[in-house]
Short mmCIF file of C-alpha atoms in Angstrom, two decimals:
data_model
loop_
_atom_site.label_atom_id
_atom_site.label_comp_id
_atom_site.label_asym_id
_atom_site.label_seq_id
_atom_site.Cartn_x
_atom_site.Cartn_y
_atom_site.Cartn_z
CA LEU A 1 -9.91 -3.25 -2.23
CA GLU A 2 -13.43 -2.69 -3.25
CA ALA A 3 -12.37 0.04 -5.87
CA SER A 4 -9.69 -2.09 -7.25
CA LEU A 5 -11.91 -5.31 -7.41
CA ARG A 6 -14.46 -3.46 -9.44
CA ALA A 7 -11.88 -2.18 -11.81
CA THR A 8 -10.43 -5.68 -12.34
CA GLY A 9 -13.44 -7.82 -11.88
CA GLY A 10 -12.92 -9.94 -14.76
CA GLU A 11 -14.57 -10.71 -18.12
CA GLY A 12 -16.67 -13.76 -17.50
CA LEU A 13 -19.78 -14.07 -15.72
CA GLY A 14 -18.11 -16.43 -12.97
CA ASP A 15 -15.46 -13.54 -12.43
CA ARG A 16 -17.98 -10.92 -12.15
CA LEU A 17 -20.08 -12.90 -9.63
CA LEU A 18 -16.86 -13.64 -7.46
CA THR A 19 -16.09 -9.96 -7.46
CA PHE A 20 -19.61 -9.01 -6.64
CA LEU A 21 -19.80 -11.45 -3.62
CA ARG A 22 -16.05 -10.28 -2.40
CA VAL A 23 -17.15 -6.87 -2.64
CA GLN A 24 -20.43 -7.48 -0.81
CA THR A 25 -18.85 -9.62 1.95
CA GLY A 26 -15.80 -7.53 2.26
CA ALA A 27 -13.60 -10.48 2.24
CA ARG A 28 -9.92 -10.16 2.11
CA SER A 29 -6.63 -11.82 2.88
CA LEU A 30 -5.41 -11.42 6.33
CA GLU A 31 -1.97 -12.89 5.72
CA PRO A 32 0.41 -11.61 2.88
CA ARG A 33 0.16 -13.81 -0.13
CA ASP A 34 1.58 -14.01 -3.60
CA GLY A 35 -0.28 -12.71 -6.67
CA ALA A 36 -0.86 -9.84 -8.74
CA ASP A 37 -4.57 -9.29 -7.84
CA PRO A 38 -5.64 -6.20 -5.76
CA ASP A 39 -6.45 -8.44 -2.60
CA ALA A 40 -2.76 -9.97 -2.78
CA ILE A 41 -1.21 -6.53 -3.29
CA LEU A 42 -3.08 -5.08 -0.43
CA SER A 43 -2.18 -8.10 1.76
CA ARG A 44 1.48 -7.55 1.21
CA ALA A 45 1.26 -3.83 1.57
CA GLU A 46 -0.58 -4.15 4.82
CA ALA A 47 2.15 -6.74 5.98
CA ALA A 48 4.75 -4.21 5.28
CA VAL A 49 3.24 -1.32 7.08
CA ALA A 50 2.78 -3.76 10.24
CA VAL A 51 6.61 -4.08 10.36
CA GLY A 52 7.26 -0.33 9.75
CA ASP A 53 8.41 -0.80 5.85
CA VAL A 54 6.47 2.13 4.53
CA ALA A 55 8.51 2.33 1.46
CA ALA A 56 7.70 -1.34 0.56
CA ALA A 57 4.12 -0.84 1.17
CA LEU A 58 4.25 2.34 -1.23
CA ALA A 59 5.98 -0.05 -3.75
CA GLU A 60 3.25 -2.67 -3.39
CA LEU A 61 0.45 -0.08 -3.72
CA ALA A 62 1.84 1.25 -7.17
CA ALA A 63 0.60 -1.97 -8.73
CA LEU A 64 -2.96 -1.39 -7.78
CA PRO A 65 -5.36 -0.38 -10.83
CA GLU A 66 -5.62 3.40 -10.88
CA SER A 67 -9.00 3.38 -9.09
CA GLY A 68 -7.54 1.72 -6.03
CA ARG A 69 -4.43 4.07 -6.03
CA ALA A 70 -7.07 6.99 -6.28
CA GLU A 71 -8.84 5.60 -3.12
CA LEU A 72 -5.60 5.37 -1.24
CA SER A 73 -4.16 8.70 -2.56
CA ASP A 74 -4.53 10.65 0.90
CA TRP A 75 -2.59 7.67 2.72
CA THR A 76 -0.04 7.53 0.08
CA ALA A 77 0.64 11.42 0.36
CA ARG A 78 0.97 10.93 4.10
CA ALA A 79 3.17 7.92 3.67
CA GLU A 80 5.36 9.76 1.28
CA THR A 81 5.57 13.01 3.62
CA TYR A 82 6.73 10.44 6.46
CA LEU A 83 9.43 9.03 4.22
CA ALA A 84 10.70 12.38 3.21
CA ALA A 85 10.77 13.54 7.09
CA GLN A 86 12.66 10.13 7.92
CA ALA A 87 15.39 11.03 5.32
CA ALA A 88 15.52 14.55 6.39
CA LEU A 89 15.95 13.60 10.09
CA ALA A 90 18.53 10.99 8.92
CA ALA A 91 20.35 13.82 6.93
CA LEU A 92 20.18 16.27 10.02
CA ALA A 93 21.56 13.60 12.38
CA ALA A 94 24.43 12.63 9.87
CA GLU A 95 25.18 16.61 9.61
CA LEU A 96 25.19 17.06 13.47
CA GLU A 97 27.33 13.90 13.87
CA LEU A 98 30.06 15.39 11.47
CA GLN A 99 29.86 18.76 13.27
CA GLY A 100 30.41 17.11 16.52
CA ASP A 101 33.61 15.56 15.26
CA ARG A 102 35.12 18.83 14.43
CA PRO A 103 37.62 20.31 16.90
#
C-alpha cells in the first residue's frame, strides 16, 4: 500500500498531506470497498484471497500502480504458480476420470 500511495499521492498539498499521514499511520481499509485508489484495490484483493479466489485477487492487483505491483511481485508469482498447479490438478483429475470410464 505504501509504495502505491506514494506513486499516486496526488498533486495538491492537501492530497500529499493526506498521503503522508496514511503512509505514516499505515491506515488502510479492512473491508472491501469500491474505488480505483490503491487502498480500495488492495481491500478487494484481500477479500478475494480470504474466500479463496486467488484469480480475482490477481485481477484486482493488476490495477495497482507499477510500484505497488513491484512490491507484490513475489506474491503474484507464487499466486500464479498456485493457479497453474490447480489447473494442472484439475486436468489430471479429468484425464484419470476419462481413463476410469474405459473398459
